[in-house]
Amino acid sequence: MRAVVYKAPFQVAVEDVPDPRIEHPSDVVVKITSTAICGSDLHMYEGRTAAEAGIVFGHENLGIVQEAGTAVTSIRPGDRVVMPFNVACGFCKNCIAGYTGFCLTVNPGFAGGAYGYVAMGPFRGGQAEYLRVPYADFNCERLPAGTEHETDFVLLADIFPTGYHGCEMAQVAPGETVAVYGAGPVGLMAAYSARLRGASRIFVVDRIADRLRKAEEIGAIPINFEDRDPVAQIKELTNGEGADKGVDAVGYQARAHEGEREEPAIVLNALIQTVRATGALGVPGLYVPADPGAPDEQARRGVLGVAVGRLFEKGLRVGTGQCNVKRYIRFLKELIIAGRAAPSFVVSHELPLEAAPDAYEKFDKRIDGYTKVVLHPHGG
Amino acid sequence: MRAVVYKAPFQVAVEDVPDPRIEHPSDVVVKITSTAICGSDLHMYEGRTAAEAGIVFGHENLGIVQEAGTAVTSIRPGDRVVMPFNVACGFCKNCIAGYTGFCLTVNPGFAGGAYGYVAMGPFRGGQAEYLRVPYADFNCERLPAGTEHETDFVLLADIFPTGYHGCEMAQVAPGETVAVYGAGPVGLMAAYSARLRGASRIFVVDRIADRLRKAEEIGAIPINFEDRDPVAQIKELTNGEGADKGVDAVGYQARAHEGEREEPAIVLNALIQTVRATGALGVPGLYVPADPGAPDEQARRGVLGVAVGRLFEKGLRVGTGQCNVKRYIRFLKELIIAGRAAPSFVVSHELPLEAAPDAYEKFDKRIDGYTKVVLHPHGG
Amino acid sequence: MRAVVYKAPFQVAVEDVPDPRIEHPSDVVVKITSTAICGSDLHMYEGRTAAEAGIVFGHENLGIVQEAGTAVTSIRPGDRVVMPFNVACGFCKNCIAGYTGFCLTVNPGFAGGAYGYVAMGPFRGGQAEYLRVPYADFNCERLPAGTEHETDFVLLADIFPTGYHGCEMAQVAPGETVAVYGAGPVGLMAAYSARLRGASRIFVVDRIADRLRKAEEIGAIPINFEDRDPVAQIKELTNGEGADKGVDAVGYQARAHEGEREEPAIVLNALIQTVRATGALGVPGLYVPADPGAPDEQARRGVLGVAVGRLFEKGLRVGTGQCNVKRYIRFLKELIIAGRAAPSFVVSHELPLEAAPDAYEKFDKRIDGYTKVVLHPHGG
Amino acid sequence: MRAVVYKAPFQVAVEDVPDPRIEHPSDVVVKITSTAICGSDLHMYEGRTAAEAGIVFGHENLGIVQEAGTAVTSIRPGDRVVMPFNVACGFCKNCIAGYTGFCLTVNPGFAGGAYGYVAMGPFRGGQAEYLRVPYADFNCERLPAGTEHETDFVLLADIFPTGYHGCEMAQVAPGETVAVYGAGPVGLMAAYSARLRGASRIFVVDRIADRLRKAEEIGAIPINFEDRDPVAQIKELTNGEGADKGVDAVGYQARAHEGEREEPAIVLNALIQTVRATGALGVPGLYVPADPGAPDEQARRGVLGVAVGRLFEKGLRVGTGQCNVKRYIRFLKELIIAGRAAPSFVVSHELPLEAAPDAYEKFDKRIDGYTKVVLHPHGG
């Protein structure tokens, strides 16, 4: 079959690879109809991880079940399904507790597995014609038959739940004000989720006009951090108090201004200033324990200078870590079906699989309006 | 009346000061029968804060109501009461939400007030014969008449709830393993609270034999960090997994070894290593946004090097900040009355008020077994 | 001053009564600008309670502070305020725990107080020119100056929080389906709140076309129980499963059909059938321990035939009781100010105080479109 | 193999039945070393259900894995395991949400399955030499090798979690007072769990001296309801307030006095009186929607006269339904391993399988001290 294969930094190719097959009685093979490129794929693409040539990318996958192992009971060939990006067993103590992003079974020696991602286990990605899905009863979320909401549904694999997770970690509650740093796809999903949870006002901080416009379109208040200190702007809009809650949808590759060197803790520290005493921060934005491209020696080991004194003085709570998609996927799906959520407004391009190399390049450069790309390996 | 007055670094005196009086219809004046010296008093005592000469110390206070303002309805002269160390109004949005440690009313321009503490508002401390208590209906916790449980009850003002708060922030649940760093009074109270909440095994990390012995006496497992890396010790005892939850009862004045220079983030970073993925940390130990005595320039501004990459990878949650005593005081009191909790095992000395200067000196030097001192200004 | 006084069953009058005054240093007197008539006022109006002649009605009150006692610190004359219908002290153990509807201080011998309501303590109602408010720092919710949102804000005193409370007790979560029985003002507020909380689909059950139309206007699915068994209708719309959660906004004066005799448990039992296994019911609709007008002897003592066997088999949870308004009022106010909630769509009439007798009569008969009346004692 | 087979009301026999075998790749077969007789088995034994002759009883099962299907990944032959009494798939929406007692997969047309129980699906019971366990990765809880804690561990299958579930549904919190009605095995486990959760005082209501003595031995306060109205007794011991929380560990076969006719709602209504306003009730005691032996026509349909008026006035919450064992089993196991819980104090007899008929008879008659029987089909 055809698949998007990582070749070298800034280089992917669509190549022939062996077809996946049932390897365990609990597996299914899914014919992929939609698969999205994620901002986190770019970390590998840019050579800023330990990813080696040969990896098939793709952890945001949706398709039709092609074949099912003998132990699979709830999923049948022909079912339309979307897969959480986390591969999880469903029965280890972390899965049982709802922490499916930290499964202890699927990726021995580590807590958590994923499709097509460096260090996340032996699972090929879904930017391909077909995908093997282990523990299929647990890892497939069944969708209504047909093709309706295809582009909304594929976002259930990662970014819609991940944005929601930011709000959950920040414990966003009705009537609250929320500051979201970053208006990329995850930041927009966080703002959108804050609205679904009943936030009163949502501030979205970025510097790119297009992104801020999208934020405004979904009812958020855009804050351009290049205009003026975003902390000051948000305090002014909240009678000097700051926001009740905050979400970091940027992560470690942050910088104060375009073209300047990275300051990996700048968003975290801005949030500590932005959020009022007694508040909470949700951090779905990625931080890593080893970053060869970091601006200083401490940061290379993932150690960042954090305003702990102020954090403590304000009594803030902080939630971190990748999303446990399984925890949110079912009810977010229900909101899409009921017409109450339509996250596909963030998708800028829908393309055939063969367009992947070009799409990666443009998305990485943030040119030609590439903000979120969905690939359709079988057309459509 | 007589009161403990701060004179200069490493110097307090018991002096005559004006008697407190009813200043507002909601005030009461309490005749102090028991008042404890807190580890946090030592920050001021050592001149490591902005505290100026003249402050009357004392935020752990218990006594008999002497006089009540005209608006007070639930408290009468003669009632035995203990006062949470936080001064709080009971009606601002933070108090309503249970964050009485971050009251917006009592200390204008800041979230939170306390008795006898630098920067925590205009409230004299209770290491004195009498104490004025504002918003008395809210700030007095009524106790059974008499003198029973006096030494247990005075610990309800701060350290018993503060230890419990560490477990609450770490979301300690039945059957879990918990690592508590620090076996001072707050650390011991955290370990004791973990037990009350049904933890299965509690590891208490310190280097002082006496403290570790106390930890063992209440059913915890002592871990001497000078013997060997405490992270390694705890991992060994948990099949390599680490503890489910962790509590930092040390704060910013931490060091790796006696006599070495402080490493303000060493305990935080040890906890990030100690606690397993999906876990949570409670941080009742104090961190400050400005520390003139810090070992480096960043730390002087309260900015510490934290292993954010690992924190995120493990998906840990962190709760910080001083205790909202009001949230816990009533039910901890019920446990004392019912005979299910007796926190006074941490008290090493009960002394008259006039002994305060000597007690401060010995407690600060950790000599002669001074671990927790309760003063009785009116004898007893 | 002028006030609405209960005279006899089905008879109220607007009469002169003594002006209220500061009786305690914590009191304020409020000049009432808006005060609503509540469905629960009709229980007294119809003579179906122990209410005696002379009671001044009115527990949904908003106005301008006229005078403040010497202990009041956060409220000043001239402030616009709305008062939760529950009178509460703010410092008893129930208030501290957030159960301000069950205050142990203000109505000795009973848990809970209210303005202008039989058995709820010595507090005159606010369908009058002025109102005394005790424990004013706690019982007044400050509003932005001016008259904006006046009709939305007055609903913060009771029915908006009470509807929300129904959803809170039912633990309505994003993506869930919710069945609300009763499309009166509280039922509509419950449906509206379910939407704010992110419910996917909301079924509203009633028989009156106007009410069902309002439900539809706010995005709910109307279910006319006179057309066909509402349980069957809702099951059909949910693949045979039933709704995830349910709210009883009817209470004990329920009947299967207009003109038939009351069946006090009919709504509770319908909800037990309507909600799927593992679900939850919120019951803000009133049930009483003594009802002289009940259809049978058991019901006169508040004992009703409930399908406990089915309830248990389905593992349902049930939350009951009057709303603790203080718990919700601040954040619902923020939603109104931010333009995200506008509950006044339920208000059918705004009238001068003198129109009260006529309004009571028409509201009680549900004629001329009287569904929710707001009185303005000082014009406007 | 040998198994306990239901023959007719008041008659079971130990007979030869076919050996169980792997029927699905996710199954295991377990050699049963310990299996307990449950009070709920007696409902079938007494002919008070629709159970037909031929059922193999036994839902509290522990043993050694004998054989595993090809899809099983975490469990191996030789592992010691205990099985929650609920059979659950682990991937339906109820299982995912933690409601494994209401699995939608294993017992089509109904929410919930169990071993050896009428209407709970096609699963043979474990009062036998061997047991087939479906979805074994999910339904087996691994235990330390060997035989240590065998009698404690077998109680993890049902009654220890079920007692704990009563406290969870009642939201028992540290420092609270709790009233448990019923001092049978589940009631004792509820009282024991209340203690583990930090309750201050626990009242256990029963009439049998032996049971009340056991309650006292674990630190509870015995209340003999034949001495005097238990509500009055508990109110006296709580300053007239009543208990904070309540647990119904009796269910529908309650009666006011030995020898009198059953009053199925008497315990529920006593709890409504016993628990103070704002409290909560947990109801693990069984109520059924169809009871041929009920004392009146309504009760035959599971409709009971409940004091709804008082329930509402007090604002009580109620949680009902069978335990989701999976939710609690892991951490209760940890407490046993750590030596912090030893629930086997309720076990009165350990017997060979062949003793089952005699044990059923004596347990049903509550004679010779039969309170909780554990059978050992393979000796030991």
PDB file of C-alpha atoms in Angstrom, chain C residues 211-331:
ATOM      1  CA  ARG C 211     -44.540  26.458  26.721  1.00  0.00           C
ATOM      2  CA  LEU C 212     -43.388  23.779  24.323  1.00  0.00           C
ATOM      3  CA  ARG C 213     -42.864  26.452  21.688  1.00  0.00           C
ATOM      4  CA  LYS C 214     -40.598  28.379  24.069  1.00  0.00           C
ATOM      5  CA  ALA C 215     -38.672  25.193  24.736  1.00  0.00           C
ATOM      6  CA  GLU C 216     -38.191  24.722  21.035  1.00  0.00           C
ATOM      7  CA  GLU C 217     -37.028  28.310  20.620  1.00  0.00           C
ATOM      8  CA  ILE C 218     -34.108  27.695  22.974  1.00  0.00           C
ATOM      9  CA  GLY C 219     -33.062  24.597  21.061  1.00  0.00           C
ATOM     10  CA  ALA C 220     -34.849  21.867  23.009  1.00  0.00           C
ATOM     11  CA  ILE C 221     -37.016  19.098  21.547  1.00  0.00           C
ATOM     12  CA  PRO C 222     -40.638  19.482  22.658  1.00  0.00           C
ATOM     13  CA  ILE C 223     -42.473  16.371  23.872  1.00  0.00           C
ATOM     14  CA  ASN C 224     -46.227  16.742  24.320  1.00  0.00           C
ATOM     15  CA  PHE C 225     -47.259  14.166  26.896  1.00  0.00           C
ATOM     16  CA  GLU C 226     -50.867  14.373  25.819  1.00  0.00           C
ATOM     17  CA  ASP C 227     -49.973  13.199  22.349  1.00  0.00           C
ATOM     18  CA  ARG C 228     -48.471   9.940  23.554  1.00  0.00           C
ATOM     19  CA  ASP C 229     -46.579   8.408  26.467  1.00  0.00           C
ATOM     20  CA  PRO C 230     -43.569  10.731  26.888  1.00  0.00           C
ATOM     21  CA  VAL C 231     -41.369   7.833  27.984  1.00  0.00           C
ATOM     22  CA  ALA C 232     -42.058   6.044  24.711  1.00  0.00           C
ATOM     23  CA  GLN C 233     -41.458   9.232  22.719  1.00  0.00           C
ATOM     24  CA  ILE C 234     -38.090   9.866  24.339  1.00  0.00           C
ATOM     25  CA  LYS C 235     -37.007   6.234  24.022  1.00  0.00           C
ATOM     26  CA  GLU C 236     -37.802   6.355  20.319  1.00  0.00           C
ATOM     27  CA  LEU C 237     -35.618   9.407  19.920  1.00  0.00           C
ATOM     28  CA  THR C 238     -32.727   7.734  21.762  1.00  0.00           C
ATOM     29  CA  ASN C 239     -32.529   4.335  20.040  1.00  0.00           C
ATOM     30  CA  GLY C 240     -34.565   2.752  22.800  1.00  0.00           C
ATOM     31  CA  GLU C 241     -32.100   3.719  25.495  1.00  0.00           C
ATOM     32  CA  GLY C 242     -33.769   6.631  27.225  1.00  0.00           C
ATOM     33  CA  ALA C 243     -32.173   9.910  28.221  1.00  0.00           C
ATOM     34  CA  ASP C 244     -28.849  10.069  30.042  1.00  0.00           C
ATOM     35  CA  LYS C 245     -30.209  12.387  32.709  1.00  0.00           C
ATOM     36  CA  GLY C 246     -33.540  13.804  33.895  1.00  0.00           C
ATOM     37  CA  VAL C 247     -34.908  16.838  35.700  1.00  0.00           C
ATOM     38  CA  ASP C 248     -38.231  17.020  37.537  1.00  0.00           C
ATOM     39  CA  ALA C 249     -39.416  20.613  37.252  1.00  0.00           C
ATOM     40  CA  VAL C 250     -43.007  19.779  38.144  1.00  0.00           C
ATOM     41  CA  GLY C 251     -43.162  18.498  41.714  1.00  0.00           C
ATOM     42  CA  TYR C 252     -46.045  17.120  43.698  1.00  0.00           C
ATOM     43  CA  GLN C 253     -48.954  18.889  42.022  1.00  0.00           C
ATOM     44  CA  ALA C 254     -48.607  16.721  38.910  1.00  0.00           C
ATOM     45  CA  ARG C 255     -51.399  15.092  36.997  1.00  0.00           C
ATOM     46  CA  ALA C 256     -51.553  12.808  33.997  1.00  0.00           C
ATOM     47  CA  HIS C 257     -54.129  14.937  32.195  1.00  0.00           C
ATOM     48  CA  GLU C 258     -55.709  18.321  32.643  1.00  0.00           C
ATOM     49  CA  GLY C 259     -58.796  18.057  34.815  1.00  0.00           C
ATOM     50  CA  GLU C 260     -57.886  14.694  36.277  1.00  0.00           C
ATOM     51  CA  ARG C 261     -57.013  14.194  39.876  1.00  0.00           C
ATOM     52  CA  GLU C 262     -53.395  14.757  40.965  1.00  0.00           C
ATOM     53  CA  GLU C 263     -50.921  11.880  40.974  1.00  0.00           C
ATOM     54  CA  PRO C 264     -48.081  13.284  43.053  1.00  0.00           C
ATOM     55  CA  ALA C 265     -45.461  10.678  42.044  1.00  0.00           C
ATOM     56  CA  ILE C 266     -46.314  10.480  38.360  1.00  0.00           C
ATOM     57  CA  VAL C 267     -43.396  12.625  37.201  1.00  0.00           C
ATOM     58  CA  LEU C 268     -40.838  10.928  39.462  1.00  0.00           C
ATOM     59  CA  ASN C 269     -41.913   7.530  38.175  1.00  0.00           C
ATOM     60  CA  ALA C 270     -41.935   8.695  34.575  1.00  0.00           C
ATOM     61  CA  LEU C 271     -38.363   9.911  35.052  1.00  0.00           C
ATOM     62  CA  ILE C 272     -37.299   6.563  36.487  1.00  0.00           C
ATOM     63  CA  GLN C 273     -38.575   5.013  33.259  1.00  0.00           C
ATOM     64  CA  THR C 274     -37.189   7.744  31.015  1.00  0.00           C
ATOM     65  CA  VAL C 275     -33.602   7.801  32.208  1.00  0.00           C
ATOM     66  CA  ARG C 276     -31.275   4.992  31.229  1.00  0.00           C
ATOM     67  CA  ALA C 277     -29.389   2.756  33.663  1.00  0.00           C
ATOM     68  CA  THR C 278     -26.442   4.582  35.345  1.00  0.00           C
ATOM     69  CA  GLY C 279     -28.197   7.942  34.935  1.00  0.00           C
ATOM     70  CA  ALA C 280     -29.191  10.582  37.455  1.00  0.00           C
ATOM     71  CA  LEU C 281     -32.246  12.648  38.312  1.00  0.00           C
ATOM     72  CA  GLY C 282     -32.319  16.206  39.583  1.00  0.00           C
ATOM     73  CA  VAL C 283     -35.460  17.139  41.465  1.00  0.00           C
ATOM     74  CA  PRO C 284     -35.842  20.874  41.973  1.00  0.00           C
ATOM     75  CA  GLY C 285     -39.650  20.499  41.699  1.00  0.00           C
ATOM     76  CA  LEU C 286     -41.261  20.859  45.111  1.00  0.00           C
ATOM     77  CA  TYR C 287     -42.391  17.917  47.269  1.00  0.00           C
ATOM     78  CA  VAL C 288     -43.787  18.568  50.748  1.00  0.00           C
ATOM     79  CA  PRO C 289     -44.006  16.509  53.931  1.00  0.00           C
ATOM     80  CA  ALA C 290     -47.566  17.665  54.629  1.00  0.00           C
ATOM     81  CA  ASP C 291     -50.147  18.425  51.960  1.00  0.00           C
ATOM     82  CA  PRO C 292     -53.725  18.937  53.161  1.00  0.00           C
ATOM     83  CA  GLY C 293     -54.992  18.918  49.564  1.00  0.00           C
ATOM     84  CA  ALA C 294     -53.391  15.618  48.578  1.00  0.00           C
ATOM     85  CA  PRO C 295     -55.405  12.940  46.775  1.00  0.00           C
ATOM     86  CA  ASP C 296     -54.877  10.224  49.405  1.00  0.00           C
ATOM     87  CA  GLU C 297     -53.940   9.717  53.022  1.00  0.00           C
ATOM     88  CA  GLN C 298     -50.303   8.704  52.390  1.00  0.00           C
ATOM     89  CA  ALA C 299     -49.731  11.660  50.106  1.00  0.00           C
ATOM     90  CA  ARG C 300     -51.114  13.973  52.774  1.00  0.00           C
ATOM     91  CA  ARG C 301     -48.052  12.966  54.800  1.00  0.00           C
ATOM     92  CA  GLY C 302     -45.785  13.341  51.790  1.00  0.00           C
ATOM     93  CA  VAL C 303     -45.407   9.572  51.334  1.00  0.00           C
ATOM     94  CA  LEU C 304     -45.587   8.638  47.655  1.00  0.00           C
ATOM     95  CA  GLY C 305     -45.520   5.332  45.769  1.00  0.00           C
ATOM     96  CA  VAL C 306     -42.133   5.331  44.054  1.00  0.00           C
ATOM     97  CA  ALA C 307     -40.798   2.621  41.716  1.00  0.00           C
ATOM     98  CA  VAL C 308     -37.844   1.895  43.998  1.00  0.00           C
ATOM     99  CA  GLY C 309     -37.248  -1.541  42.496  1.00  0.00           C
ATOM    100  CA  ARG C 310     -36.687  -0.119  39.038  1.00  0.00           C
ATOM    101  CA  LEU C 311     -34.701   2.826  40.410  1.00  0.00           C
ATOM    102  CA  PHE C 312     -32.294   0.398  42.091  1.00  0.00           C
ATOM    103  CA  GLU C 313     -32.107  -1.985  39.155  1.00  0.00           C
ATOM    104  CA  LYS C 314     -31.019   0.921  36.960  1.00  0.00           C
ATOM    105  CA  GLY C 315     -28.574   2.194  39.567  1.00  0.00           C
ATOM    106  CA  LEU C 316     -29.934   5.730  39.348  1.00  0.00           C
ATOM    107  CA  ARG C 317     -28.834   8.601  41.538  1.00  0.00           C
ATOM    108  CA  VAL C 318     -31.291  11.227  42.737  1.00  0.00           C
ATOM    109  CA  GLY C 319     -30.633  14.741  43.993  1.00  0.00           C
ATOM    110  CA  THR C 320     -33.398  16.706  45.667  1.00  0.00           C
ATOM    111  CA  GLY C 321     -34.172  19.906  47.457  1.00  0.00           C
ATOM    112  CA  GLN C 322     -34.388  23.606  47.037  1.00  0.00           C
ATOM    113  CA  CYS C 323     -31.598  25.486  45.340  1.00  0.00           C
ATOM    114  CA  ASN C 324     -28.614  26.916  47.170  1.00  0.00           C
ATOM    115  CA  VAL C 325     -28.713  30.072  45.061  1.00  0.00           C
ATOM    116  CA  LYS C 326     -25.470  31.499  46.398  1.00  0.00           C
ATOM    117  CA  ARG C 327     -23.612  28.587  44.800  1.00  0.00           C
ATOM    118  CA  TYR C 328     -24.585  29.611  41.281  1.00  0.00           C
ATOM    119  CA  ILE C 329     -25.552  33.271  41.317  1.00  0.00           C
ATOM    120  CA  ARG C 330     -22.147  34.793  40.686  1.00  0.00           C
ATOM    121  CA  PHE C 331     -21.251  32.812  37.607  1.00  0.00           C
TER     122      PHE C 331
END
